[in-house]
Amino acid sequence: MVRLSRVMLKEAGNAIDKTLSEILVCPLSKQPLRVCEKTKSLVSDTIGVSFPIKDGIPCLVPKDGKILEEDGDASKAS
Amino acid sequence: MRRIDSVYGRVEILKRVLEKPTKQSHAFSASRSFSTEGAYGGGGESQQNSSRVKIFDRDLKRRDRAAWLSRNKNDTFVDAVAENLLDRLEDCKKSFPSALCLGGSLGAVQRLLRARGGIEKLIMMDTSHDMIKSCRDAQDDNSIETSYLVGDEEFLPIKESSVDLIISSLGLHWTNDLPGSMIQCKLALKPDGLFLAAILGGETLKFVLELRIACTLAHMEREGGISPRLSPLAQVRDAGNLLTRAGFSLPGVDVDEYVVKYKSALDLIEHLRAMGETNALLQRNKAKFSIFLSRIFSILNRETALATAAIYDSMFATEDGTIPATFQVIYMTGWKEHSSHPQAKRRGSATVSFTDIHKQFGGQS
């Protein structure tokens, strides 16, 4: 049962486990995040930034945030 | 529409757009209003959207700590601190189903936890991805459901009132904005939640004050000039203030000193480097000794390290030749306010006067 979170990451293809999805918010705006399956990232719609999920681990440091273009595509920020 | 290239710039827009002040917004402005004694004053040039002094290069810290973890799995000092912190969980009657563990000596906490505190869900967080990966790979106890995430204590990505316990063992003393980090921790806690932290105190390595002199001399000789290598560590008196100002209820502070004996000054310096307590100070080439409290955490290049050790040994060798180094650890505990906590009564609501108490317990003086 407890290995479920790792199993989910590998097999079910879910981006992050249930515990994290309930408590994670954007580090800057503290607003809820949206999981984007396509880009494997967590998107903060209020400020238009996406945070990557590397190797199944969400990276929510502001420096790792990518600014999303106005039309919704992700683009690299410096 | 003007393109904002900085993620932080986006937050500025957000703050202006939001008309209704929310509880979250004060987490950003708190760093302006805090001015505890010592190193937490708000002076210094403005960086991005806060007026706090940016002392630590957090990116440097991220890489270095991962390196430490891989090399030193059995650092007894670090384990002793983690053990002391976790022991406090047994003193509480409460159990903490969900716990957030903040970076520092994450590995030690995870390894030594052993089902204390009734923790069912553990979330491990650190600024370094490598560090988190090592923790995940090292996880050998599957009785607790553990999640991993990379995050910054100064920008805590945790929803308000969502965790029962926050532990940080030897990590918070490296934040640029300690009051702000503590406030965010308080917000993330559920009512009646517990905040447990161990940080290095300002008396650390005081005994080796002489080493600092030696270090200065060596550095001046080798690299021509003085580069600040000091780290603004909290004093015990600051700790209490920090807890109260962050809004914790029932704050508690206590201090422990660990004396570690080294065979030589070089061993001490090598251990400091291995512990990952490298100097992440940004202003490396400006002579600003006067700003910082006088404790050593240095990234000494090999030559300067050798020169320092030689000077120290020749000037200050003790009788039996060993170097005792004192690490002062400040343990802080605080609770998120809850109706069950004893509260101070409203002013003017006293029903017993001091005169009555004095009569009751007698005594002339």
PDB file of N, CA and C in Angstrom, chain B residues 64-123:
ATOM      1  N   ASP B  64      26.018  22.143  -3.038  1.00  0.00           N
ATOM      2  CA  ASP B  64      26.953  21.679  -2.029  1.00  0.00           C
ATOM      3  C   ASP B  64      26.344  20.692  -1.055  1.00  0.00           C
ATOM      4  N   ARG B  65      25.107  20.926  -0.685  1.00  0.00           N
ATOM      5  CA  ARG B  65      24.533  20.027   0.319  1.00  0.00           C
ATOM      6  C   ARG B  65      24.349  18.639  -0.241  1.00  0.00           C
ATOM      7  N   ALA B  66      24.068  18.540  -1.528  1.00  0.00           N
ATOM      8  CA  ALA B  66      23.927  17.214  -2.126  1.00  0.00           C
ATOM      9  C   ALA B  66      25.260  16.482  -2.033  1.00  0.00           C
ATOM     10  N   ALA B  67      26.330  17.230  -2.227  1.00  0.00           N
ATOM     11  CA  ALA B  67      27.651  16.619  -2.158  1.00  0.00           C
ATOM     12  C   ALA B  67      27.924  16.080  -0.768  1.00  0.00           C
ATOM     13  N   TRP B  68      27.535  16.839   0.230  1.00  0.00           N
ATOM     14  CA  TRP B  68      27.756  16.400   1.608  1.00  0.00           C
ATOM     15  C   TRP B  68      27.031  15.095   1.890  1.00  0.00           C
ATOM     16  N   LEU B  69      25.811  15.015   1.469  1.00  0.00           N
ATOM     17  CA  LEU B  69      25.003  13.847   1.791  1.00  0.00           C
ATOM     18  C   LEU B  69      25.648  12.585   1.251  1.00  0.00           C
ATOM     19  N   SER B  70      26.204  12.709   0.048  1.00  0.00           N
ATOM     20  CA  SER B  70      26.745  11.494  -0.547  1.00  0.00           C
ATOM     21  C   SER B  70      28.012  11.032   0.154  1.00  0.00           C
ATOM     22  N   ARG B  71      28.711  11.947   0.777  1.00  0.00           N
ATOM     23  CA  ARG B  71      29.986  11.567   1.375  1.00  0.00           C
ATOM     24  C   ARG B  71      29.906  11.210   2.846  1.00  0.00           C
ATOM     25  N   ASN B  72      28.977  11.788   3.543  1.00  0.00           N
ATOM     26  CA  ASN B  72      28.999  11.593   4.995  1.00  0.00           C
ATOM     27  C   ASN B  72      27.705  11.054   5.537  1.00  0.00           C
ATOM     28  N   LYS B  73      27.565   9.758   5.511  1.00  0.00           N
ATOM     29  CA  LYS B  73      26.318   9.193   5.978  1.00  0.00           C
ATOM     30  C   LYS B  73      26.284   9.013   7.482  1.00  0.00           C
ATOM     31  N   ASN B  74      27.429   9.023   8.105  1.00  0.00           N
ATOM     32  CA  ASN B  74      27.413   8.739   9.543  1.00  0.00           C
ATOM     33  C   ASN B  74      28.021   9.861  10.360  1.00  0.00           C
ATOM     34  N   ASP B  75      27.551  11.046  10.139  1.00  0.00           N
ATOM     35  CA  ASP B  75      28.047  12.186  10.886  1.00  0.00           C
ATOM     36  C   ASP B  75      27.346  12.206  12.239  1.00  0.00           C
ATOM     37  N   THR B  76      28.064  11.878  13.305  1.00  0.00           N
ATOM     38  CA  THR B  76      27.404  11.705  14.597  1.00  0.00           C
ATOM     39  C   THR B  76      26.839  13.002  15.159  1.00  0.00           C
ATOM     40  N   PHE B  77      27.475  14.128  14.888  1.00  0.00           N
ATOM     41  CA  PHE B  77      26.943  15.388  15.399  1.00  0.00           C
ATOM     42  C   PHE B  77      25.566  15.642  14.805  1.00  0.00           C
ATOM     43  N   VAL B  78      25.461  15.487  13.514  1.00  0.00           N
ATOM     44  CA  VAL B  78      24.198  15.716  12.817  1.00  0.00           C
ATOM     45  C   VAL B  78      23.124  14.747  13.306  1.00  0.00           C
ATOM     46  N   ASP B  79      23.531  13.489  13.516  1.00  0.00           N
ATOM     47  CA  ASP B  79      22.583  12.499  14.018  1.00  0.00           C
ATOM     48  C   ASP B  79      22.115  12.845  15.424  1.00  0.00           C
ATOM     49  N   ALA B  80      23.054  13.327  16.252  1.00  0.00           N
ATOM     50  CA  ALA B  80      22.683  13.663  17.630  1.00  0.00           C
ATOM     51  C   ALA B  80      21.635  14.769  17.646  1.00  0.00           C
ATOM     52  N   VAL B  81      21.806  15.740  16.769  1.00  0.00           N
ATOM     53  CA  VAL B  81      20.837  16.846  16.722  1.00  0.00           C
ATOM     54  C   VAL B  81      19.477  16.346  16.247  1.00  0.00           C
ATOM     55  N   ALA B  82      19.481  15.524  15.192  1.00  0.00           N
ATOM     56  CA  ALA B  82      18.209  15.005  14.676  1.00  0.00           C
ATOM     57  C   ALA B  82      17.508  14.163  15.741  1.00  0.00           C
ATOM     58  N   GLU B  83      18.295  13.373  16.446  1.00  0.00           N
ATOM     59  CA  GLU B  83      17.749  12.510  17.497  1.00  0.00           C
ATOM     60  C   GLU B  83      17.110  13.340  18.600  1.00  0.00           C
ATOM     61  N   ASN B  84      17.789  14.395  19.013  1.00  0.00           N
ATOM     62  CA  ASN B  84      17.270  15.292  20.050  1.00  0.00           C
ATOM     63  C   ASN B  84      15.941  15.896  19.627  1.00  0.00           C
ATOM     64  N   LEU B  85      15.890  16.308  18.377  1.00  0.00           N
ATOM     65  CA  LEU B  85      14.681  16.929  17.848  1.00  0.00           C
ATOM     66  C   LEU B  85      13.529  15.924  17.822  1.00  0.00           C
ATOM     67  N   LEU B  86      13.815  14.728  17.323  1.00  0.00           N
ATOM     68  CA  LEU B  86      12.758  13.728  17.190  1.00  0.00           C
ATOM     69  C   LEU B  86      12.290  13.222  18.548  1.00  0.00           C
ATOM     70  N   ASP B  87      13.187  13.242  19.523  1.00  0.00           N
ATOM     71  CA  ASP B  87      12.845  12.823  20.865  1.00  0.00           C
ATOM     72  C   ASP B  87      11.688  13.643  21.433  1.00  0.00           C
ATOM     73  N   ARG B  88      11.669  14.924  21.028  1.00  0.00           N
ATOM     74  CA  ARG B  88      10.631  15.797  21.558  1.00  0.00           C
ATOM     75  C   ARG B  88       9.235  15.363  21.145  1.00  0.00           C
ATOM     76  N   LEU B  89       9.153  14.594  20.079  1.00  0.00           N
ATOM     77  CA  LEU B  89       7.848  14.121  19.640  1.00  0.00           C
ATOM     78  C   LEU B  89       7.252  13.162  20.662  1.00  0.00           C
ATOM     79  N   GLU B  90       8.143  12.437  21.346  1.00  0.00           N
ATOM     80  CA  GLU B  90       7.662  11.476  22.325  1.00  0.00           C
ATOM     81  C   GLU B  90       7.130  12.164  23.567  1.00  0.00           C
ATOM     82  N   ASP B  91       7.576  13.415  23.795  1.00  0.00           N
ATOM     83  CA  ASP B  91       7.087  14.150  24.952  1.00  0.00           C
ATOM     84  C   ASP B  91       5.665  14.647  24.746  1.00  0.00           C
ATOM     85  N   CYS B  92       5.228  14.695  23.491  1.00  0.00           N
ATOM     86  CA  CYS B  92       3.892  15.218  23.222  1.00  0.00           C
ATOM     87  C   CYS B  92       2.879  14.092  23.283  1.00  0.00           C
ATOM     88  N   LYS B  93       1.726  14.392  23.841  1.00  0.00           N
ATOM     89  CA  LYS B  93       0.674  13.373  23.862  1.00  0.00           C
ATOM     90  C   LYS B  93       0.038  13.276  22.489  1.00  0.00           C
ATOM     91  N   LYS B  94       0.257  14.325  21.701  1.00  0.00           N
ATOM     92  CA  LYS B  94      -0.406  14.385  20.411  1.00  0.00           C
ATOM     93  C   LYS B  94       0.279  13.505  19.383  1.00  0.00           C
ATOM     94  N   SER B  95      -0.477  13.091  18.392  1.00  0.00           N
ATOM     95  CA  SER B  95       0.161  12.423  17.261  1.00  0.00           C
ATOM     96  C   SER B  95      -0.002  13.320  16.037  1.00  0.00           C
ATOM     97  N   PHE B  96       0.912  13.164  15.104  1.00  0.00           N
ATOM     98  CA  PHE B  96       0.954  14.054  13.946  1.00  0.00           C
ATOM     99  C   PHE B  96       0.835  13.257  12.652  1.00  0.00           C
ATOM    100  N   PRO B  97      -0.371  13.069  12.162  1.00  0.00           N
ATOM    101  CA  PRO B  97      -0.535  12.215  10.991  1.00  0.00           C
ATOM    102  C   PRO B  97       0.245  12.681   9.764  1.00  0.00           C
ATOM    103  N   SER B  98       0.304  13.998   9.542  1.00  0.00           N
ATOM    104  CA  SER B  98       1.064  14.429   8.377  1.00  0.00           C
ATOM    105  C   SER B  98       2.188  15.348   8.823  1.00  0.00           C
ATOM    106  N   ALA B  99       3.384  15.101   8.264  1.00  0.00           N
ATOM    107  CA  ALA B  99       4.550  15.867   8.679  1.00  0.00           C
ATOM    108  C   ALA B  99       5.340  16.340   7.468  1.00  0.00           C
ATOM    109  N   LEU B 100       5.857  17.551   7.560  1.00  0.00           N
ATOM    110  CA  LEU B 100       6.696  18.107   6.500  1.00  0.00           C
ATOM    111  C   LEU B 100       8.101  18.241   7.057  1.00  0.00           C
ATOM    112  N   CYS B 101       9.070  17.683   6.354  1.00  0.00           N
ATOM    113  CA  CYS B 101      10.444  17.751   6.820  1.00  0.00           C
ATOM    114  C   CYS B 101      11.221  18.669   5.885  1.00  0.00           C
ATOM    115  N   LEU B 102      11.747  19.776   6.436  1.00  0.00           N
ATOM    116  CA  LEU B 102      12.446  20.744   5.602  1.00  0.00           C
ATOM    117  C   LEU B 102      13.932  20.454   5.568  1.00  0.00           C
ATOM    118  N   GLY B 103      14.563  20.889   4.495  1.00  0.00           N
ATOM    119  CA  GLY B 103      15.959  20.584   4.241  1.00  0.00           C
ATOM    120  C   GLY B 103      16.935  20.967   5.327  1.00  0.00           C
ATOM    121  N   GLY B 104      18.113  20.406   5.258  1.00  0.00           N
ATOM    122  CA  GLY B 104      19.107  20.542   6.302  1.00  0.00           C
ATOM    123  C   GLY B 104      19.685  19.166   6.404  1.00  0.00           C
ATOM    124  N   SER B 105      19.537  18.519   7.518  1.00  0.00           N
ATOM    125  CA  SER B 105      19.971  17.128   7.554  1.00  0.00           C
ATOM    126  C   SER B 105      18.740  16.227   7.431  1.00  0.00           C
ATOM    127  N   LEU B 106      18.200  16.265   6.225  1.00  0.00           N
ATOM    128  CA  LEU B 106      17.000  15.470   5.902  1.00  0.00           C
ATOM    129  C   LEU B 106      17.231  13.987   6.117  1.00  0.00           C
ATOM    130  N   GLY B 107      18.372  13.545   5.636  1.00  0.00           N
ATOM    131  CA  GLY B 107      18.677  12.115   5.681  1.00  0.00           C
ATOM    132  C   GLY B 107      18.647  11.586   7.095  1.00  0.00           C
ATOM    133  N   ALA B 108      19.262  12.354   8.007  1.00  0.00           N
ATOM    134  CA  ALA B 108      19.304  11.924   9.402  1.00  0.00           C
ATOM    135  C   ALA B 108      17.893  11.812   9.987  1.00  0.00           C
ATOM    136  N   VAL B 109      17.061  12.811   9.695  1.00  0.00           N
ATOM    137  CA  VAL B 109      15.691  12.793  10.242  1.00  0.00           C
ATOM    138  C   VAL B 109      14.929  11.588   9.699  1.00  0.00           C
ATOM    139  N   GLN B 110      15.044  11.366   8.411  1.00  0.00           N
ATOM    140  CA  GLN B 110      14.312  10.258   7.799  1.00  0.00           C
ATOM    141  C   GLN B 110      14.769   8.924   8.371  1.00  0.00           C
ATOM    142  N   ARG B 111      16.080   8.787   8.540  1.00  0.00           N
ATOM    143  CA  ARG B 111      16.645   7.546   9.027  1.00  0.00           C
ATOM    144  C   ARG B 111      16.297   7.289  10.484  1.00  0.00           C
ATOM    145  N   LEU B 112      16.276   8.345  11.295  1.00  0.00           N
ATOM    146  CA  LEU B 112      16.102   8.159  12.728  1.00  0.00           C
ATOM    147  C   LEU B 112      14.662   8.298  13.210  1.00  0.00           C
ATOM    148  N   LEU B 113      13.761   8.563  12.307  1.00  0.00           N
ATOM    149  CA  LEU B 113      12.377   8.831  12.704  1.00  0.00           C
ATOM    150  C   LEU B 113      11.750   7.677  13.476  1.00  0.00           C
ATOM    151  N   ARG B 114      11.810   6.488  12.922  1.00  0.00           N
ATOM    152  CA  ARG B 114      11.340   5.272  13.598  1.00  0.00           C
ATOM    153  C   ARG B 114       9.974   5.385  14.230  1.00  0.00           C
ATOM    154  N   ALA B 115       9.007   5.770  13.450  1.00  0.00           N
ATOM    155  CA  ALA B 115       7.602   5.728  13.885  1.00  0.00           C
ATOM    156  C   ALA B 115       7.269   6.602  15.095  1.00  0.00           C
ATOM    157  N   ARG B 116       8.096   7.589  15.401  1.00  0.00           N
ATOM    158  CA  ARG B 116       7.753   8.468  16.511  1.00  0.00           C
ATOM    159  C   ARG B 116       6.727   9.493  16.076  1.00  0.00           C
ATOM    160  N   GLY B 117       5.956   9.946  17.033  1.00  0.00           N
ATOM    161  CA  GLY B 117       5.013  11.023  16.744  1.00  0.00           C
ATOM    162  C   GLY B 117       3.785  10.582  15.980  1.00  0.00           C
ATOM    163  N   GLY B 118       3.632   9.284  15.752  1.00  0.00           N
ATOM    164  CA  GLY B 118       2.423   8.826  15.058  1.00  0.00           C
ATOM    165  C   GLY B 118       2.299   9.372  13.654  1.00  0.00           C
ATOM    166  N   ILE B 119       3.430   9.520  12.966  1.00  0.00           N
ATOM    167  CA  ILE B 119       3.392  10.110  11.626  1.00  0.00           C
ATOM    168  C   ILE B 119       2.976   9.056  10.605  1.00  0.00           C
ATOM    169  N   GLU B 120       1.973   9.393   9.814  1.00  0.00           N
ATOM    170  CA  GLU B 120       1.535   8.463   8.774  1.00  0.00           C
ATOM    171  C   GLU B 120       1.993   8.901   7.395  1.00  0.00           C
ATOM    172  N   LYS B 121       2.024  10.224   7.183  1.00  0.00           N
ATOM    173  CA  LYS B 121       2.445  10.720   5.871  1.00  0.00           C
ATOM    174  C   LYS B 121       3.588  11.681   6.081  1.00  0.00           C
ATOM    175  N   LEU B 122       4.685  11.435   5.381  1.00  0.00           N
ATOM    176  CA  LEU B 122       5.861  12.282   5.537  1.00  0.00           C
ATOM    177  C   LEU B 122       6.166  12.941   4.197  1.00  0.00           C
ATOM    178  N   ILE B 123       6.391  14.239   4.244  1.00  0.00           N
ATOM    179  CA  ILE B 123       6.759  14.947   3.016  1.00  0.00           C
ATOM    180  C   ILE B 123       8.150  15.518   3.203  1.00  0.00           C
TER     181      ILE B 123
END
